[in-house]
XYZ file of C-alpha atoms in Angstrom:
771
model
C 14.527 17.540 -56.939
C 11.404 18.082 -59.012
C 11.164 15.637 -61.895
C 9.011 16.818 -64.786
C 6.416 14.973 -66.817
C 8.263 12.040 -68.434
C 7.692 8.773 -70.274
C 7.195 6.694 -67.150
C 4.767 4.026 -66.078
C 4.914 2.015 -62.919
C 7.166 -1.024 -63.190
C 6.008 -4.444 -62.071
C 5.803 -3.203 -58.512
C 3.128 -2.920 -55.862
C 1.903 0.300 -54.363
C 1.215 0.514 -50.658
C -2.308 -0.832 -51.119
C -1.373 -3.541 -53.649
C -0.467 -6.539 -51.577
C 1.156 -9.893 -52.247
C 0.808 -13.601 -51.559
C 2.490 -16.852 -52.394
C 1.375 -20.315 -53.360
C 3.105 -23.666 -53.576
C 5.490 -23.371 -56.491
C 5.450 -26.198 -59.025
C 8.707 -27.714 -60.080
C 10.126 -25.374 -62.684
C 10.283 -27.137 -66.063
C 12.999 -26.346 -68.501
C 11.837 -23.301 -70.440
C 10.884 -23.728 -74.057
C 13.352 -21.893 -76.268
C 12.747 -21.233 -79.976
C 14.712 -24.345 -80.891
C 12.744 -26.438 -78.403
C 9.516 -25.002 -79.774
C 10.388 -25.891 -83.354
C 11.173 -29.446 -82.318
C 8.047 -29.804 -80.202
C 5.645 -28.645 -82.878
C 5.687 -32.102 -84.440
C 4.930 -33.714 -81.085
C 2.285 -31.569 -79.401
C 0.459 -28.376 -80.280
C 1.871 -26.020 -77.683
C 0.291 -22.636 -77.087
C 3.049 -21.080 -79.166
C 2.695 -23.587 -81.994
C -1.044 -22.961 -82.120
C -0.545 -19.198 -82.005
C 1.841 -19.286 -84.946
C -0.877 -20.836 -87.105
C -3.067 -17.736 -86.732
C -2.713 -15.221 -89.530
C -1.420 -11.836 -88.393
C -2.611 -8.516 -89.830
C -0.512 -7.061 -92.613
C -0.332 -3.314 -92.277
C -0.463 -1.361 -95.513
C 2.828 0.307 -96.398
C 2.583 3.901 -97.642
C 6.200 5.068 -97.877
C 6.961 8.673 -96.981
C 10.414 10.091 -97.667
C 11.740 12.432 -94.985
C 14.617 14.823 -95.712
C 16.376 16.193 -92.637
C 19.812 17.746 -92.161
C 20.921 16.398 -95.528
C 19.872 12.889 -94.559
C 17.044 10.796 -95.959
C 14.887 8.191 -94.275
C 11.733 6.403 -95.400
C 8.780 5.756 -93.092
C 6.296 3.339 -94.605
C 3.949 3.489 -91.628
C 3.833 7.247 -91.005
C 0.147 7.187 -91.987
C -0.712 5.697 -88.567
C -0.188 9.129 -87.002
C -3.532 10.937 -87.121
C -2.920 14.549 -88.133
C -5.746 15.442 -85.754
C -4.041 13.728 -82.824
C -4.616 16.590 -80.372
C -8.374 16.200 -80.750
C -8.116 12.400 -80.559
C -6.547 12.791 -77.099
C -9.673 14.611 -75.949
C -12.232 12.648 -78.009
C -11.113 9.197 -79.269
C -14.211 8.879 -81.457
C -12.684 11.241 -84.049
C -9.798 8.873 -84.819
C -9.276 8.413 -88.555
C -11.234 5.387 -89.831
C -8.335 3.532 -91.470
C -6.184 3.901 -88.348
C -9.005 2.672 -86.116
C -9.537 -0.311 -88.409
C -5.864 -1.227 -88.171
C -5.726 -0.947 -84.373
C -8.878 -3.019 -84.045
C -7.426 -5.658 -86.364
C -4.343 -5.837 -84.145
C -6.555 -6.181 -81.072
C -8.543 -8.967 -82.729
C -5.372 -10.855 -83.637
C -4.030 -10.411 -80.114
C -7.283 -11.784 -78.681
C -7.127 -14.835 -80.930
C -3.528 -15.620 -79.985
C -4.146 -15.203 -76.271
C -7.556 -16.927 -76.191
C -6.224 -20.296 -74.917
C -4.673 -18.506 -71.940
C -7.921 -16.869 -70.816
C -8.446 -19.280 -67.930
C -4.807 -18.838 -66.916
C -5.261 -15.075 -67.090
C -8.256 -15.336 -64.792
C -6.240 -17.466 -62.389
C -3.419 -14.914 -62.393
C -5.919 -12.113 -61.874
C -7.551 -13.970 -58.991
C -4.161 -14.526 -57.364
C -3.129 -10.903 -57.696
C -6.484 -9.643 -56.483
C -6.375 -12.148 -53.627
C -3.196 -10.491 -52.390
C -4.948 -7.151 -52.032
C -6.677 -6.261 -48.796
C -9.686 -4.885 -50.579
C -10.853 -2.696 -47.705
C -7.377 -1.393 -46.936
C -6.694 2.148 -45.780
C -3.765 4.521 -45.511
C -2.268 5.518 -42.177
C -4.119 8.599 -40.841
C -2.177 11.878 -40.846
C -3.073 14.578 -38.341
C -3.594 18.152 -39.493
C -4.759 20.337 -36.613
C -8.216 19.251 -35.490
C -8.549 16.458 -38.041
C -7.001 13.170 -39.111
C -7.033 12.634 -42.878
C -6.680 9.310 -44.680
C -7.941 7.349 -47.664
C -9.433 3.896 -47.804
C -10.915 1.389 -50.197
C -14.157 -0.502 -49.767
C -14.542 -4.206 -50.496
C -14.767 -4.548 -54.269
C -14.133 -0.847 -54.833
C -11.924 0.280 -57.699
C -11.129 3.799 -56.483
C -10.078 5.413 -53.196
C -12.431 7.074 -50.738
C -10.960 10.174 -49.062
C -12.144 10.663 -45.484
C -11.381 12.390 -42.198
C -12.137 12.035 -38.502
C -11.872 14.561 -35.704
C -8.894 14.630 -33.342
C -9.980 14.093 -29.730
C -8.635 15.739 -26.609
C -6.269 12.780 -26.146
C -4.773 13.316 -29.596
C -6.426 10.213 -31.004
C -9.115 9.937 -33.670
C -12.660 10.274 -32.405
C -16.164 10.707 -33.719
C -17.690 9.538 -36.962
C -15.906 9.359 -40.273
C -16.712 12.066 -42.815
C -16.453 11.124 -46.480
C -14.823 13.926 -48.446
C -14.566 12.263 -51.849
C -15.949 8.868 -52.843
C -13.974 7.699 -55.863
C -16.281 4.765 -56.614
C -19.381 6.957 -56.630
C -17.693 9.685 -58.660
C -16.465 7.164 -61.262
C -19.773 5.367 -61.693
C -20.715 5.109 -65.356
C -17.352 6.514 -66.512
C -15.025 4.242 -68.502
C -11.830 5.999 -67.448
C -11.367 7.870 -64.172
C -8.043 9.153 -62.859
C -7.484 11.518 -59.954
C -4.701 14.089 -59.916
C -4.222 16.223 -56.832
C -6.709 15.966 -53.947
C -6.044 18.593 -51.264
C -8.061 20.127 -48.432
C -7.766 23.824 -47.614
C -5.792 24.994 -44.567
C -9.041 25.892 -42.739
C -10.486 22.429 -43.530
C -13.605 23.888 -45.217
C -12.850 23.141 -48.850
C -11.512 20.351 -51.053
C -9.751 20.990 -54.355
C -9.426 17.988 -56.645
C -8.435 17.250 -60.233
C -9.955 14.453 -62.331
C -9.240 13.110 -65.832
C -12.003 11.087 -67.512
C -10.327 10.399 -70.873
C -6.727 9.369 -70.149
C -5.457 12.459 -71.974
C -4.214 14.033 -68.695
C -6.344 17.126 -69.153
C -7.809 17.449 -65.664
C -10.978 19.155 -64.545
C -10.242 21.192 -61.415
C -13.167 21.294 -59.000
C -13.866 22.834 -55.589
C -16.046 21.097 -52.987
C -17.656 22.561 -49.881
C -16.836 20.056 -47.147
C -19.686 21.227 -44.947
C -22.365 20.496 -47.567
C -20.530 17.958 -49.737
C -21.480 19.939 -52.845
C -19.132 21.105 -55.591
C -19.276 24.887 -55.850
C -17.126 25.421 -58.932
C -15.197 23.874 -61.803
C -12.293 26.237 -62.315
C -11.087 24.659 -65.562
C -11.113 21.507 -67.680
C -7.558 22.186 -68.893
C -5.601 21.663 -65.700
C -2.267 19.877 -65.512
C -3.415 18.340 -62.225
C -1.022 20.381 -60.047
C -2.532 22.779 -57.473
C -1.733 24.479 -54.155
C -3.741 26.418 -51.568
C -2.664 29.810 -50.259
C -2.941 30.132 -46.487
C -6.167 32.171 -46.694
C -8.031 29.017 -47.821
C -9.744 31.079 -50.534
C -7.001 31.265 -53.151
C -5.733 28.455 -55.320
C -2.651 28.310 -57.522
C -3.034 25.891 -60.426
C -1.267 24.909 -63.671
C -2.891 25.172 -67.106
C -2.117 22.780 -69.966
C -2.001 24.014 -73.579
C -3.350 22.365 -76.738
C -0.130 20.334 -77.077
C -0.572 18.848 -73.579
C 2.195 20.971 -72.075
C 1.936 22.846 -68.762
C 2.324 26.426 -69.892
C 0.751 28.837 -67.384
C 0.163 29.211 -63.651
C -3.019 30.929 -62.538
C -4.076 32.275 -59.154
C -7.806 32.194 -58.552
C -10.271 32.820 -55.757
C -12.443 29.738 -55.467
C -15.667 31.768 -55.559
C -14.667 33.770 -58.637
C -14.780 33.029 -62.343
C -11.888 35.408 -62.992
C -8.349 34.114 -62.823
C -5.044 35.939 -62.572
C -2.143 34.829 -64.744
C 0.905 34.881 -62.476
C 3.363 33.137 -64.790
C 3.612 31.978 -68.399
C 6.493 29.857 -69.649
C 7.832 30.800 -73.080
C 10.179 27.825 -73.477
C 8.234 24.716 -74.673
C 10.956 22.575 -73.132
C 10.045 23.531 -69.569
C 7.430 22.061 -67.252
C 5.597 23.905 -64.505
C 4.467 22.843 -61.051
C 3.262 24.409 -57.816
C 3.875 23.427 -54.199
C 4.443 24.814 -50.711
C 7.394 24.779 -48.316
C 7.207 22.467 -45.292
C 6.544 25.315 -42.867
C 3.838 26.806 -45.129
C 5.674 30.119 -45.555
C 6.035 30.110 -49.341
C 4.162 28.935 -52.428
C 6.736 27.489 -54.835
C 6.310 27.865 -58.595
C 8.791 25.574 -60.315
C 9.914 25.708 -63.936
C 12.132 22.755 -64.891
C 13.444 20.739 -67.718
C 15.315 17.519 -66.989
C 18.554 19.211 -65.965
C 17.754 22.845 -65.139
C 15.632 24.513 -62.429
C 14.116 27.937 -61.908
C 11.916 28.669 -58.878
C 9.723 31.606 -57.932
C 8.211 32.158 -54.505
C 4.940 33.767 -53.469
C 4.201 34.711 -49.863
C 1.658 32.051 -48.869
C -0.008 34.501 -46.456
C -0.631 37.150 -49.120
C -3.159 36.180 -51.827
C -1.936 39.092 -53.967
C 1.791 38.443 -53.493
C 4.286 39.309 -56.193
C 6.781 36.586 -57.151
C 10.391 36.457 -55.994
C 12.825 34.842 -58.435
C 15.112 32.660 -56.329
C 17.792 31.979 -58.942
C 17.619 32.519 -62.672
C 17.849 29.366 -64.754
C 21.338 28.291 -65.687
C 21.702 25.345 -68.014
C 22.585 22.182 -66.111
C 22.027 23.676 -62.642
C 19.239 22.169 -60.539
C 17.970 23.298 -57.171
C 15.033 22.727 -54.829
C 13.972 24.393 -51.573
C 13.009 23.013 -48.160
C 11.880 25.074 -45.164
C 13.268 23.873 -41.825
C 14.338 25.412 -38.536
C 13.391 28.938 -39.581
C 15.581 28.816 -42.692
C 15.474 27.650 -46.296
C 17.719 24.765 -47.297
C 18.770 24.472 -50.920
C 19.540 21.119 -52.509
C 21.640 21.886 -55.585
C 24.310 20.643 -57.956
C 25.810 24.084 -58.566
C 29.600 24.531 -58.462
C 30.144 21.046 -59.868
C 28.377 19.198 -57.014
C 27.426 16.248 -59.236
C 25.729 14.305 -56.423
C 24.290 17.506 -54.902
C 25.146 19.511 -51.841
C 23.016 21.374 -49.302
C 23.122 25.143 -48.871
C 21.291 27.446 -46.451
C 19.519 30.793 -46.904
C 17.395 33.170 -44.792
C 13.719 32.247 -44.713
C 12.583 35.766 -45.593
C 14.999 36.219 -48.529
C 16.241 32.926 -50.000
C 17.563 34.388 -53.242
C 20.764 32.907 -54.634
C 22.999 35.742 -53.454
C 22.109 34.746 -49.894
C 23.000 31.056 -50.198
C 25.843 29.640 -48.109
C 27.273 26.123 -47.879
C 25.734 23.855 -45.231
C 26.679 20.253 -46.129
C 29.427 19.818 -48.709
C 29.248 17.681 -51.807
C 30.351 14.073 -51.231
C 31.066 12.272 -54.518
C 29.229 8.945 -54.697
C 26.623 9.951 -52.094
C 23.564 11.262 -53.926
C 21.245 13.430 -51.828
C 17.830 12.772 -53.354
C 15.486 14.837 -51.144
C 15.053 16.811 -47.921
C 12.220 16.966 -45.371
C 11.999 19.943 -43.061
C 10.741 20.384 -39.484
C 10.985 23.114 -36.908
C 13.811 21.325 -35.079
C 15.031 18.749 -37.600
C 16.270 18.274 -41.135
C 15.943 14.825 -42.717
C 17.716 13.854 -45.911
C 17.280 10.799 -48.088
C 20.554 9.662 -49.668
C 21.654 6.875 -51.949
C 25.095 5.278 -51.846
C 26.255 2.009 -53.414
C 22.765 1.637 -54.964
C 21.054 1.549 -51.532
C 18.970 4.313 -49.902
C 19.439 5.635 -46.382
C 17.811 8.169 -44.054
C 19.901 10.720 -42.138
C 18.387 12.832 -39.338
C 20.006 16.129 -38.218
C 19.068 18.011 -35.046
C 19.420 21.787 -35.272
C 20.106 22.395 -31.586
C 23.552 20.770 -31.750
C 23.892 19.691 -35.430
C 24.120 16.047 -34.325
C 23.283 13.488 -37.021
C 22.290 9.850 -36.995
C 21.312 7.269 -39.596
C 18.234 5.045 -39.476
C 19.747 1.611 -40.193
C 18.373 -1.369 -42.143
C 19.764 -4.857 -42.621
C 18.531 -6.496 -45.839
C 20.719 -6.944 -48.897
C 18.379 -4.865 -51.097
C 15.457 -2.700 -50.021
C 13.495 0.477 -50.731
C 12.716 3.447 -48.468
C 10.210 6.251 -48.555
C 9.751 9.149 -46.127
C 7.378 12.056 -45.741
C 6.801 14.779 -43.213
C 3.043 14.879 -42.958
C 0.967 17.996 -42.398
C 2.482 19.089 -39.075
C 5.772 20.953 -38.845
C 6.573 21.471 -35.136
C 6.818 17.773 -34.279
C 9.531 15.184 -33.647
C 7.841 12.461 -35.697
C 9.068 11.251 -39.071
C 6.965 8.745 -40.977
C 8.812 6.366 -43.286
C 8.159 3.193 -45.241
C 10.391 0.169 -45.672
C 10.065 -2.747 -48.077
C 12.139 -5.217 -50.031
C 11.364 -7.604 -52.886
C 10.384 -10.234 -50.298
C 9.139 -7.982 -47.457
C 5.738 -6.281 -47.743
C 5.631 -2.565 -47.041
C 5.979 -1.538 -43.412
C 5.162 2.000 -42.272
C 6.816 3.380 -39.166
C 6.500 6.454 -37.017
C 10.007 7.387 -35.948
C 10.686 9.606 -32.939
C 13.720 11.580 -34.020
C 14.538 12.586 -30.431
C 14.349 9.169 -28.762
C 15.220 7.233 -31.945
C 12.356 4.841 -31.320
C 10.501 3.447 -34.298
C 6.891 2.316 -33.996
C 5.350 0.032 -36.590
C 1.956 1.544 -37.418
C 1.028 -0.500 -40.478
C 2.202 -3.621 -42.224
C 0.927 -4.454 -45.680
C -1.579 -7.248 -45.255
C -1.682 -10.184 -47.662
C -5.124 -11.802 -47.308
C -4.086 -14.939 -49.194
C -0.918 -15.264 -47.120
C 2.760 -14.477 -47.539
C 5.906 -15.798 -45.906
C 8.986 -13.720 -46.698
C 11.197 -16.698 -45.814
C 9.863 -18.512 -48.875
C 11.746 -16.075 -51.096
C 15.369 -15.214 -51.713
C 16.576 -11.691 -52.462
C 20.036 -11.238 -53.927
C 22.061 -8.214 -54.996
C 24.566 -9.139 -57.704
C 27.006 -7.110 -59.759
C 27.300 -7.539 -63.511
C 30.463 -6.372 -65.232
C 29.533 -4.233 -68.215
C 31.577 -4.384 -71.409
C 33.341 -1.134 -70.416
C 34.168 -2.439 -66.938
C 31.404 -0.696 -64.930
C 29.671 -2.713 -62.207
C 25.899 -2.902 -62.762
C 23.748 -3.700 -59.698
C 21.169 -6.401 -60.344
C 18.452 -7.299 -57.820
C 17.075 -10.846 -57.928
C 13.923 -12.310 -56.416
C 13.184 -16.009 -56.635
C 11.345 -18.621 -54.635
C 13.336 -20.790 -52.258
C 14.043 -24.056 -54.047
C 14.069 -22.597 -57.556
C 16.773 -24.485 -59.460
C 19.827 -22.331 -60.110
C 21.247 -24.637 -62.763
C 20.278 -22.577 -65.797
C 16.884 -24.191 -66.255
C 14.815 -21.367 -64.733
C 13.522 -18.623 -67.013
C 14.142 -14.998 -66.028
C 12.030 -11.880 -66.374
C 14.560 -9.070 -66.705
C 13.141 -5.626 -65.954
C 14.797 -2.285 -66.639
C 14.108 1.405 -67.199
C 17.266 3.529 -67.361
C 16.160 7.052 -68.317
C 15.566 10.515 -66.835
C 17.580 9.659 -63.747
C 14.667 7.602 -62.408
C 15.835 4.827 -60.116
C 13.788 1.634 -59.941
C 13.707 0.664 -56.253
C 14.152 -2.809 -54.826
C 10.546 -2.718 -53.673
C 7.842 -5.253 -52.868
C 5.376 -6.222 -55.579
C 2.286 -8.308 -55.096
C 1.868 -9.098 -58.763
C 5.370 -10.343 -59.588
C 4.958 -13.194 -57.105
C 2.674 -14.869 -59.638
C 5.702 -15.269 -61.887
C 8.155 -16.143 -59.139
C 5.831 -18.777 -57.667
C 5.746 -20.474 -61.071
C 9.504 -20.863 -61.238
C 10.617 -17.623 -62.888
C 13.445 -15.526 -61.497
C 12.577 -11.835 -61.379
C 15.557 -9.553 -62.006
C 15.880 -5.756 -61.965
C 18.893 -4.306 -63.756
C 19.822 -0.942 -62.187
C 21.366 0.372 -65.363
C 22.928 3.684 -66.345
C 20.421 6.381 -67.154
C 18.947 5.994 -63.673
C 20.604 7.232 -60.484
C 21.160 3.942 -58.657
C 24.852 4.783 -58.203
C 24.580 8.564 -58.167
C 23.923 11.426 -60.545
C 26.919 10.525 -62.720
C 25.190 7.182 -63.311
C 22.422 9.192 -64.956
C 24.782 11.396 -66.962
C 26.527 8.299 -68.280
C 23.243 6.983 -69.716
C 21.867 9.947 -71.661
C 22.550 11.958 -74.830
C 25.672 10.633 -76.576
C 26.175 8.023 -73.847
C 22.703 6.487 -74.178
C 24.082 3.294 -75.638
C 25.436 2.478 -72.155
C 21.838 1.961 -70.981
C 21.155 -0.737 -73.535
C 24.581 -2.354 -73.172
C 24.162 -2.531 -69.387
C 20.818 -4.313 -69.758
C 22.172 -6.845 -72.243
C 25.320 -7.367 -70.156
C 23.226 -7.912 -67.015
C 21.290 -10.591 -68.876
C 24.492 -12.192 -70.093
C 25.804 -12.240 -66.515
C 22.715 -14.188 -65.399
C 23.447 -16.711 -68.131
C 27.163 -16.910 -67.321
C 26.458 -17.357 -63.603
C 24.069 -20.232 -64.311
C 20.807 -18.606 -63.283
C 19.285 -19.116 -66.743
C 20.281 -19.811 -70.321
C 20.235 -17.954 -73.603
C 16.754 -17.805 -75.098
C 15.065 -18.188 -71.712
C 14.739 -14.563 -70.624
C 11.785 -12.246 -71.085
C 12.738 -8.561 -71.317
C 10.229 -6.174 -69.768
C 10.087 -2.387 -69.782
C 7.473 0.317 -69.967
C 7.511 3.695 -71.728
C 11.209 4.701 -71.922
C 11.777 1.173 -70.606
C 10.062 -0.025 -73.782
C 12.810 1.756 -75.714
C 15.209 -0.355 -73.661
C 13.409 -3.566 -74.644
C 13.364 -2.594 -78.312
C 17.060 -1.717 -78.351
C 18.005 -4.883 -76.443
C 16.217 -7.264 -78.791
C 17.735 -5.485 -81.771
C 21.204 -5.880 -80.261
C 21.006 -9.379 -78.769
C 17.800 -11.160 -79.817
C 19.301 -14.571 -79.076
C 19.267 -13.895 -75.326
C 15.511 -13.532 -75.088
C 12.490 -15.782 -75.430
C 10.260 -12.722 -75.442
C 9.979 -9.006 -74.927
C 7.135 -7.072 -73.324
C 7.181 -3.390 -74.214
C 4.423 -1.472 -72.444
C 3.493 1.841 -74.135
C 7.023 1.837 -75.578
C 8.954 4.909 -76.703
C 10.407 3.201 -79.773
C 10.147 5.745 -82.601
C 12.770 8.012 -81.071
C 14.073 9.796 -84.166
C 10.652 10.710 -85.560
C 9.320 11.772 -82.168
C 12.333 13.920 -81.314
C 11.993 15.509 -84.775
C 8.363 16.568 -84.189
C 8.287 19.683 -81.966
C 4.476 19.691 -81.863
C 4.400 16.577 -79.661
C 3.984 17.161 -75.911
C 7.334 15.795 -74.773
C 9.622 16.615 -77.693
C 11.089 20.041 -76.766
C 11.276 19.152 -73.040
C 13.249 16.026 -73.839
C 15.925 17.369 -76.158
C 18.237 17.676 -73.095
C 17.701 13.951 -72.520
C 18.082 12.586 -76.051
C 19.460 15.426 -78.193
C 17.839 17.602 -80.863
C 17.948 15.878 -84.276
C 16.253 18.839 -85.939
C 19.301 21.077 -85.494
C 22.181 18.777 -84.515
C 23.474 16.329 -87.125
C 25.500 14.420 -84.526
C 22.361 13.967 -82.403
C 20.454 12.796 -85.500
C 23.066 10.175 -86.324
C 23.396 8.951 -82.739
C 19.641 8.633 -82.161
C 19.310 6.849 -85.497
C 21.971 4.363 -84.360
C 19.822 3.026 -81.511
C 16.175 4.017 -82.205
C 14.347 0.652 -82.094
C 12.013 1.493 -84.985
C 14.884 2.561 -87.219
C 17.187 -0.295 -86.263
C 14.835 -3.174 -87.031
C 16.630 -5.377 -89.510
C 16.286 -8.770 -91.143
C 17.038 -11.249 -88.370
C 15.242 -13.626 -86.034
C 13.598 -11.908 -83.051
C 12.076 -13.135 -79.804
C 8.304 -13.125 -79.393
C 7.125 -9.571 -78.744
C 4.105 -7.977 -77.075
C 3.596 -4.206 -77.203
C 0.793 -2.281 -75.525
C -0.612 1.169 -76.283
C -3.174 3.669 -75.004
C -5.146 5.559 -77.626
C -5.249 8.790 -75.598
C -1.700 8.556 -74.292
C -0.010 11.995 -74.499
C 3.414 10.756 -73.410
C 4.004 7.896 -75.826
C 1.510 8.314 -78.633
C -0.311 5.205 -79.830
C 1.335 5.284 -83.278
C 4.817 4.583 -81.891
C 4.102 0.971 -80.843
C 1.717 0.541 -83.814
C 4.420 1.469 -86.331
C 7.078 -0.530 -84.493
C 5.006 -3.706 -84.435
C 4.049 -3.315 -88.107
C 7.671 -2.899 -89.231
C 8.962 -5.631 -86.920
C 6.407 -8.113 -88.224
C 7.180 -7.227 -91.834
C 10.972 -7.441 -91.397
C 11.765 -10.306 -89.033
C 13.041 -13.462 -90.709
C 11.437 -15.956 -88.346
C 7.796 -16.770 -87.610
C 7.743 -15.498 -84.025
C 4.812 -13.685 -82.472
C 4.555 -9.929 -82.929
C 1.560 -8.753 -80.912
C 0.007 -5.426 -79.997
C -2.844 -4.602 -77.634
C -4.294 -1.075 -77.677
C -6.536 0.154 -74.890
C -8.973 2.203 -76.944
C -10.198 4.139 -73.903
C -7.123 4.853 -71.803
C -3.818 6.680 -71.786
C -0.266 6.103 -70.593
C -1.045 4.151 -67.440
C -3.602 1.801 -68.975
C -6.870 0.956 -67.228
C -7.652 3.290 -64.340
C -9.316 1.043 -61.743
C -7.095 -0.889 -59.356
C -8.671 -4.213 -60.395
C -9.036 -3.404 -64.095
C -5.318 -2.692 -64.231
C -4.677 -6.159 -62.798
C -6.506 -7.697 -65.761
C -4.012 -6.041 -68.099
C -1.124 -7.204 -65.924
C -2.504 -10.758 -65.986
C -2.515 -10.692 -69.787
C 1.118 -9.589 -69.878
C 2.115 -12.261 -67.363
C 0.273 -14.955 -69.334
C 2.287 -13.907 -72.386
C 5.531 -14.056 -70.382
C 4.719 -17.515 -69.055
C 3.703 -18.712 -72.518
C 6.908 -17.649 -74.259
C 9.003 -18.923 -71.321
C 7.466 -22.376 -71.661
C 5.670 -22.316 -68.321
C 2.072 -21.912 -69.483
C 1.027 -24.978 -71.500
C 0.173 -27.435 -68.749
C -1.333 -24.837 -66.432
C -3.377 -23.195 -69.178
C -4.920 -26.542 -70.059
C -5.522 -27.378 -66.403
C -6.980 -23.953 -65.685
C -9.325 -24.246 -68.661
C -10.484 -27.652 -67.478
C -10.939 -26.378 -63.933
C -12.994 -23.489 -65.259
C -15.270 -25.966 -67.001
C -14.184 -24.984 -70.474
C -11.748 -26.559 -72.862
C -9.437 -24.438 -74.964
C -11.400 -22.431 -77.564
C -12.220 -24.132 -80.808
C -10.625 -22.949 -84.008
C -13.810 -21.054 -84.927
C -13.914 -19.393 -81.517
C -10.251 -18.482 -81.715
C -10.647 -16.974 -85.157
C -13.308 -14.622 -83.803
C -11.352 -13.772 -80.683
C -13.822 -15.846 -78.671
């Protein structure tokens, strides 16, 4: 199932090249709650006590009255939205002066508060970087006469894409050829993000998309792989999605409009300045993408919102092909196509198949009237994706919040499952470039087990380990405990919760917890391995993931029960999962740190509005917190596409009232709150910078206690933050230092780290200048 452009950033999880290590864990002290902090301020100047003595910025209030559907609301910080925001995304220097001054004041205040943790931040960064094999590489994938892979060099921030020839014995041979050197290409550029990178079927050309502002407008370039020279820049307004036709001369690519929405698909010869418009989407709520079926027979043009699909096919062998509409869009009906065994297989929820069923159609005419049932719908077993081969069909399913891989042989329709033993784990699978093979490549990991990549022979059922994630600083999975618990929600539902903690961590309520959640768009947060989160776990924190409604951990209905007029379930599940950890003695009230990014930041904001007493702190990364105003502004990139997710408060009074009832910005009220850190990216097109800026300003002005209300804006990046793999770790280290500080685990180590670095904590003068 194609998932469109959404408010998503990576959770605290490691990618395949981001590795992990452990260190000797200190005894976990009792975390410092707000009451403890108040009492301790007379005894010793803790990091928190010192921070609370620093004056915070006071944002000017310029009330604006908004009339909508017979309702009135007042927004005193609406001025933070630059009316010229589209241009700011492309050129941050044009940001309105008063808004820039405010964001810079917030950054200065943040720097002053966090200054005493700088040595701790550097220690965290060094740990996280030390868990990365800096010269790591991906597992080579064969495509005809070549093996393709990517690698990093020691100290490099960006990947290097390379290939080597396939020898007569089927193994790699000859010298490596560099196709794209990310470090060289990014030199002198503050922000550098790659979209698609794809070689042509004849191996002569490379098409790649690059964003140098964080706005997600990609330049689309073509490189001659024989000379290494770029021959053309097709556009600087690409969405980043592209696909080669089989003639190796024609490229399909997606164009983004002035509101950052994918609106058109073009077909273009790589040696021509002229482009052919093959599709234009009239509905601003739909996203476009291009791809190709596994057997390379069809180019797929997908038009989707969050709950509805419409696909068109172009003959991949005909560069002038006319489109075939597979099935006209029908609200609430999703479908995707996979080529396998000389047929097309359709994964769809039509006919009430909530968790999806599989249908079959002729390869040469896969229109809807030719679909027939192949594997029936099984309630509670969500089919998430299919991979096609000449002789095999592989499906990835999820049941009881755990993934599984099922392999089906076409010759006799026999099926078998690839089994795994751990209590909680994550799987990935992909087919590679070659179609007429018996090999499936899959990855396996768990919160304690680094990523392992296997080649699996579907005929013999033998699995061969081809790569295990290396941890240069060392890692012993036996030092960690992974648990899968169930929390009973207030309406009786059972919420899966995954725990990771270090062996020996006290389970008597004294350990602080970092509680992570997302819970939107049907996106399921896997029980994966993360190199960075070990820096918290090794210091005595328990890391918990709440698999709440709004995701698909327990099937598609789990998603339906956490959206639109059931969205409150998402927030209740998160709070109830935290309460379960308190009731079961893992932690205590006031000792948890809530963490979520993007739509997960909405979760954090709603949770601390609902149950602030549970949390010592909240970290909301690029948070979607101004829900009512954003969903009422159809000019914003994600507003029309996301009305099926949240509701349309412009036209629907019930949607207006329901969104208002939980929108974190609108539901701030006079009460004590936990310490809060929000982050933002100035060029972020998904969650615009003014959402966290307004939220922090109102929260600081309204809360009744003296807790920290911090915001850090990356003035040169977008939704994902810093672009380099090491630069992004610096931002993660800052967030972790905040978590440790508010959980009461940072004071002694921050002082020790400062002393070890040869510098005492900054003086008052240094702190007041952010030094």
